[in-house]
Amino acid sequence: MQNLIGRDLLTLGDLTPEELQAVLIRAKAQKLAHRNANKAPVATGQSAALIFMKPSLRTRASFELACRDLGVHPIVMGPQDAFSRNETVHDTVKVLERYVQLIVLRTFAHSHIEEVAEHASIPVVNALTDDYHPCQVLADLLTIKEHKGALQGVKLAYVGDGNNMTHSLMLGGALVGMQVAVATPVGYEPRADVVARAREIAATYGTGASVTLYNDPKDAVASADVVVSDTWASMGQEAEHAARVRAFETYTIDTPLMQRADSRAIFMHCLPAHRGEEVVDEVIDAPYSVVFDEAENRLHAQRALLSLIL
Ligand code: CP
Ligand code: NVA
């Protein structure tokens, strides 16, 4: 077992393939134990600050439950509480460390969580920034492993905006040896440095992963085992919604597009979904859609992650 004690998780690039697999293996084991009501708190007496500068349903609920299961007391805070009233990042972090043993943060600029981590002597976990959503992709990889039986060699097609989900799927896919195909409109591609980092991870660890960018969703989805979409306008981009709906008009995942994927392909979405925009009801409600397994696995993946860090 790799040692994640005391470590930050700001992006999946912080993990080796072995460390990522250790989280997934523990998540599956704890998921089975949870189902059998055979849970043992591992961090009794500790506390965690769960700070959400953006809205959250899944991440907030699953982190709060994961903490409770582990015997960690969660303190949930919003923008009224933390980093408010012009309090500096330094002062905020120095105060929090006197109370808690872990900071989980959802925020806007990724540089904000990096600054928090620089000041913090306690571990910091990324609950989503504008650039990355690593905890979501831990749950996604667990879900893919459950439905496909493996991760290495699996083809994942992501269709939509080159956003935080795209970045984390590319990094996670690179670590586990997946073929990641990304289709975005011109001008909405994932960041070139993150694409390069994912390819570098694949080469460094020899995972056999690939990352390929397309503009036509049909090219990306061809023979895919997993088809993924996400919102076209992420949190913080609400003012761009109308322009984005026009730009992404031909990027909706519908049944004809799904028919280009492998006949046993699954559909995934981190949620919240915008039905009729990035995905139609017929796809997200189909038997091959695993979006609620994915949402459930947030709890199992994060409980495993926190138990390894604490
Ligand atoms: N998928 C996800 O992170 O959902 P929330 O924004 O509701 O936490
Ligand atoms: N890309 C989306 C993910 C939401 C979980 C956003 O950042 O709003």
Coordinates of C-alpha atoms and ligand atoms in Angstrom, one line a residue:
M1 CA 0.0 0.0 0.0
Q2 CA 1.4 3.4 -1.0
N3 CA 1.6 6.0 1.7
L4 CA -0.8 8.9 1.2
I5 CA -0.7 10.0 4.9
G6 CA -0.6 13.8 5.2
R7 CA -0.6 14.3 1.4
D8 CA -2.5 16.9 -0.6
L9 CA -4.7 16.0 -3.6
L10 CA -4.9 19.1 -5.8
T11 CA -4.8 17.3 -9.2
L12 CA -4.6 13.6 -10.1
G13 CA -1.1 14.4 -11.4
D14 CA -0.1 14.4 -7.7
L15 CA -0.6 10.6 -7.6
T16 CA 1.4 7.7 -9.1
P17 CA -0.5 4.9 -10.9
E18 CA 0.0 2.7 -7.8
E19 CA -1.3 5.4 -5.4
L20 CA -4.4 5.9 -7.6
Q21 CA -5.0 2.1 -7.8
A22 CA -4.6 2.0 -4.0
V23 CA -7.5 4.5 -3.6
L24 CA -9.7 2.5 -6.0
I25 CA -9.0 -0.8 -4.3
R26 CA -9.7 0.6 -0.9
A27 CA -12.9 2.3 -2.2
K28 CA -14.2 -1.0 -3.6
A29 CA -13.4 -2.8 -0.3
Q30 CA -15.0 -0.1 1.8
K31 CA -18.0 0.0 -0.5
L32 CA -18.6 -3.7 0.1
A33 CA -18.0 -3.2 3.8
H34 CA -20.4 -0.3 3.9
R35 CA -23.1 -2.3 2.2
N36 CA -22.6 -4.9 4.9
A37 CA -22.8 -2.3 7.6
N38 CA -19.3 -3.3 8.7
K39 CA -17.7 0.1 9.0
A40 CA -14.9 1.0 11.3
P41 CA -14.0 4.7 12.0
V42 CA -10.3 5.1 11.3
A43 CA -9.8 8.7 12.3
T44 CA -11.9 9.2 15.4
G45 CA -11.4 12.5 17.1
Q46 CA -10.2 14.4 14.0
S47 CA -12.0 17.3 12.2
A48 CA -12.2 18.5 8.6
A49 CA -13.0 21.9 7.2
L50 CA -15.2 21.4 4.0
I51 CA -15.2 24.8 2.3
F52 CA -17.4 25.5 -0.7
M53 CA -17.0 28.8 -2.5
K54 CA -19.3 27.4 -5.2
P55 CA -22.6 25.5 -5.0
S56 CA -22.5 21.7 -4.4
L57 CA -24.9 18.8 -3.9
R58 CA -22.9 15.6 -4.4
T59 CA -19.5 16.7 -3.3
R60 CA -20.8 18.3 -0.1
A61 CA -23.1 15.4 0.8
S62 CA -20.5 12.7 0.0
F63 CA -17.6 14.4 1.8
E64 CA -19.8 15.1 4.9
L65 CA -20.9 11.4 5.0
A66 CA -17.4 10.1 4.3
C67 CA -16.1 12.2 7.2
R68 CA -18.9 10.9 9.5
D69 CA -18.2 7.2 8.5
L70 CA -14.5 7.7 9.3
G71 CA -15.1 9.3 12.7
V72 CA -14.0 12.7 11.4
H73 CA -16.1 15.7 12.4
P74 CA -17.0 17.8 9.3
I75 CA -17.3 21.6 9.5
V76 CA -19.0 22.8 6.3
M77 CA -18.4 26.4 5.4
G78 CA -19.4 28.7 2.5
P79 CA -18.1 32.0 1.1
Q80 CA -19.7 33.9 4.0
D81 CA -17.4 32.1 6.4
A82 CA -14.0 31.4 4.8
F83 CA -11.9 33.8 2.8
S84 CA -14.5 36.5 3.6
R85 CA -14.1 40.0 5.0
N86 CA -10.8 40.4 3.1
E87 CA -9.1 37.9 5.4
T88 CA -5.9 36.7 3.7
V89 CA -5.4 33.1 2.6
H90 CA -2.4 32.9 5.0
D91 CA -4.5 34.0 8.1
T92 CA -7.5 31.8 7.2
V93 CA -5.3 28.7 6.8
K94 CA -3.3 29.4 10.0
V95 CA -6.6 29.7 12.0
L96 CA -8.2 26.6 10.4
E97 CA -5.1 24.5 11.3
R98 CA -5.7 25.2 14.9
Y99 CA -9.1 23.4 14.7
V100 CA -8.9 20.8 11.9
Q101 CA -6.7 18.1 10.5
L102 CA -7.8 18.4 6.9
I103 CA -9.1 21.1 4.5
V104 CA -11.4 20.1 1.6
L105 CA -11.9 23.1 -0.7
R106 CA -14.1 23.9 -3.7
T107 CA -13.1 27.2 -5.3
F108 CA -12.7 29.1 -8.5
A109 CA -9.1 29.7 -9.6
H110 CA -6.8 26.7 -9.1
S111 CA -4.1 29.1 -7.9
H112 CA -6.4 29.7 -4.9
I113 CA -6.2 26.1 -3.7
E114 CA -2.4 26.0 -4.5
E115 CA -2.0 29.0 -2.3
V116 CA -4.0 27.4 0.5
A117 CA -1.8 24.2 0.2
E118 CA 1.4 26.3 0.3
H119 CA 0.4 27.8 3.6
A120 CA -1.2 24.7 5.1
S121 CA 0.7 22.2 7.3
I122 CA -2.3 19.9 7.0
P123 CA -3.5 18.1 3.9
V124 CA -5.6 19.9 1.4
V125 CA -8.0 18.1 -1.0
N126 CA -9.5 19.7 -4.1
A127 CA -13.3 19.4 -4.2
L128 CA -13.3 21.2 -7.7
T129 CA -11.6 24.2 -9.1
D130 CA -12.0 25.9 -12.4
D131 CA -9.3 23.6 -13.8
Y132 CA -9.6 20.3 -12.1
H133 CA -12.1 17.9 -10.4
P134 CA -9.9 15.0 -9.2
C135 CA -12.3 13.5 -6.6
Q136 CA -15.0 13.2 -9.3
V137 CA -12.7 11.3 -11.5
L138 CA -11.7 8.9 -8.7
A139 CA -15.4 8.0 -8.5
D140 CA -15.6 7.8 -12.3
L141 CA -12.7 5.4 -12.5
L142 CA -14.2 3.2 -9.8
T143 CA -17.5 3.2 -11.7
I144 CA -15.8 2.3 -15.0
K145 CA -13.9 -0.5 -13.3
E146 CA -17.1 -1.9 -11.9
H147 CA -18.9 -1.8 -15.2
K148 CA -16.1 -2.7 -17.6
G149 CA -14.1 -4.9 -15.3
A150 CA -10.9 -3.1 -16.1
L151 CA -9.4 0.4 -16.8
Q152 CA -6.3 -0.3 -18.9
G153 CA -7.1 -0.2 -22.6
V154 CA -10.7 1.1 -22.1
K155 CA -11.6 3.8 -24.6
L156 CA -13.3 6.9 -23.0
A157 CA -14.8 9.5 -25.2
Y158 CA -15.5 12.9 -23.7
V159 CA -17.8 15.3 -25.7
G160 CA -18.2 18.9 -24.8
D161 CA -16.2 21.7 -23.1
G162 CA -12.5 21.2 -22.4
N163 CA -13.0 22.0 -18.8
N164 CA -12.1 20.9 -15.2
M165 CA -13.7 17.5 -15.9
T166 CA -11.8 17.0 -19.2
H167 CA -8.5 17.9 -17.5
S168 CA -9.0 15.4 -14.6
L169 CA -10.3 12.7 -17.0
M170 CA -7.2 13.1 -19.1
L171 CA -4.8 12.9 -16.1
G172 CA -6.7 10.0 -14.5
G173 CA -7.0 8.2 -17.8
A174 CA -3.3 8.6 -18.4
L175 CA -2.5 7.1 -15.0
V176 CA -4.6 4.0 -15.6
G177 CA -3.8 3.4 -19.3
M178 CA -7.0 4.4 -20.9
Q179 CA -7.5 5.7 -24.5
V180 CA -9.0 9.2 -23.9
A181 CA -10.7 10.8 -26.9
V182 CA -11.9 14.4 -26.4
A183 CA -14.2 16.2 -28.8
T184 CA -14.7 19.9 -28.4
P185 CA -15.6 22.9 -30.6
V186 CA -12.6 24.9 -31.9
G187 CA -11.7 27.3 -29.1
Y188 CA -13.0 25.1 -26.3
E189 CA -10.2 22.6 -26.3
P190 CA -8.7 21.4 -23.0
R191 CA -5.6 23.4 -22.0
A192 CA -2.5 22.4 -24.0
D193 CA -0.3 22.1 -20.9
V194 CA -2.7 19.7 -19.3
V195 CA -2.8 17.6 -22.5
A196 CA 1.0 17.6 -22.5
R197 CA 1.1 16.6 -18.8
A198 CA -1.3 13.7 -19.4
R199 CA 0.8 12.4 -22.3
E200 CA 3.9 12.8 -20.2
I201 CA 2.3 10.8 -17.4
A202 CA 1.4 8.0 -19.9
A203 CA 5.0 8.0 -21.2
T204 CA 6.7 8.3 -17.8
Y205 CA 4.9 5.4 -16.3
G206 CA 4.5 3.4 -19.5
T207 CA 0.7 3.0 -18.9
G208 CA -0.1 2.7 -22.6
A209 CA -2.6 5.5 -22.3
S210 CA -3.3 8.0 -25.1
V211 CA -5.0 11.4 -25.3
T212 CA -6.4 12.4 -28.7
L213 CA -8.3 15.6 -29.5
Y214 CA -11.0 15.9 -32.1
N215 CA -13.5 18.5 -33.1
D216 CA -16.2 16.1 -34.4
P217 CA -18.0 14.1 -31.7
K218 CA -18.5 11.2 -34.1
D219 CA -14.8 10.7 -34.4
A220 CA -14.2 10.7 -30.7
V221 CA -17.1 8.4 -29.9
A222 CA -16.3 5.8 -32.5
S223 CA -16.1 2.4 -30.8
A224 CA -15.8 4.0 -27.3
D225 CA -16.5 1.9 -24.2
V226 CA -17.4 4.9 -22.1
V227 CA -19.1 8.1 -23.4
V228 CA -18.9 11.1 -21.1
S229 CA -20.4 14.6 -21.1
D230 CA -20.6 17.6 -18.8
T231 CA -22.2 21.0 -18.7
W232 CA -21.4 23.4 -21.5
A233 CA -21.2 26.3 -19.0
S234 CA -19.5 25.5 -15.8
M235 CA -20.0 27.3 -12.5
G236 CA -18.6 30.8 -12.9
Q237 CA -19.5 30.8 -16.7
E238 CA -23.2 31.5 -16.3
A239 CA -23.0 34.8 -18.3
E240 CA -21.6 32.8 -21.3
H241 CA -24.5 30.3 -21.3
A242 CA -26.3 31.5 -24.4
A243 CA -23.1 31.8 -26.5
R244 CA -22.0 28.4 -25.3
V245 CA -25.4 26.8 -26.2
R246 CA -24.8 28.1 -29.8
A247 CA -21.1 26.9 -29.9
F248 CA -22.0 23.4 -28.6
E249 CA -25.2 23.0 -30.6
T250 CA -23.8 19.9 -32.4
Y251 CA -22.2 18.4 -29.3
T252 CA -25.4 17.0 -27.6
I253 CA -25.1 13.3 -26.8
D254 CA -28.1 11.6 -28.3
T255 CA -29.0 8.1 -29.4
P256 CA -27.5 8.3 -32.9
L257 CA -24.2 9.4 -31.4
M258 CA -24.3 6.7 -28.7
Q259 CA -24.9 4.1 -31.6
R260 CA -21.4 5.0 -32.9
A261 CA -19.9 3.8 -29.6
D262 CA -19.3 0.1 -28.7
S263 CA -22.6 -1.7 -28.4
R264 CA -21.9 -2.3 -24.7
A265 CA -20.9 1.3 -24.0
I266 CA -21.9 3.1 -20.9
F267 CA -22.9 6.8 -20.5
M268 CA -21.4 8.9 -17.7
H269 CA -22.0 12.5 -16.5
C270 CA -20.7 14.0 -13.2
L271 CA -24.0 15.8 -12.8
P272 CA -25.8 18.2 -12.6
A273 CA -27.0 17.4 -16.1
H274 CA -28.7 19.9 -18.4
R275 CA -31.2 17.7 -20.1
G276 CA -31.7 18.7 -23.7
E277 CA -28.3 20.5 -23.8
E278 CA -25.3 18.2 -23.4
V279 CA -27.4 15.1 -23.2
V280 CA -30.9 14.0 -24.1
D281 CA -33.3 12.3 -21.7
E282 CA -33.3 9.1 -23.9
V283 CA -29.5 8.7 -23.2
I284 CA -29.2 9.8 -19.6
D285 CA -32.3 7.7 -18.7
A286 CA -31.2 4.6 -20.7
P287 CA -30.2 1.3 -19.1
Y288 CA -26.6 1.9 -20.2
S289 CA -26.4 5.2 -18.3
V290 CA -24.5 4.8 -15.0
V291 CA -24.8 8.4 -13.7
F292 CA -26.3 7.5 -10.3
D293 CA -23.7 4.7 -9.7
E294 CA -21.2 7.4 -10.4
A295 CA -22.8 9.8 -7.9
E296 CA -22.9 7.1 -5.3
N297 CA -19.2 6.3 -5.9
R298 CA -18.3 9.8 -4.9
L299 CA -18.9 8.7 -1.3
H300 CA -16.9 5.5 -1.6
A301 CA -13.9 7.0 -3.5
Q302 CA -13.7 10.0 -1.1
R303 CA -14.0 7.8 2.0
A304 CA -11.1 5.7 0.7
L305 CA -9.1 8.8 -0.1
L306 CA -9.6 10.4 3.3
S307 CA -8.9 7.2 5.1
L308 CA -5.6 6.9 3.3
I309 CA -4.7 10.6 3.8
L310 CA -5.6 10.7 7.5
Ligands
CP1 N1 -20.5 16.3 -9.6 C1 -20.4 17.2 -8.7 O1 -19.3 17.6 -8.3 O2 -21.6 17.6 -8.2 P1 -21.8 18.9 -7.2 O3 -21.3 20.1 -7.9 O4 -23.2 18.9 -6.9 O5 -20.9 18.7 -6.0
NVA2 N1 -17.7 21.4 -15.1 C1 -18.7 21.5 -14.1 C2 -18.6 20.4 -13.1 C3 -19.7 20.4 -12.0 C4 -19.5 19.3 -11.1 C5 -18.5 22.9 -13.3 O1 -17.3 23.2 -13.0 O2 -19.5 23.5 -13.0

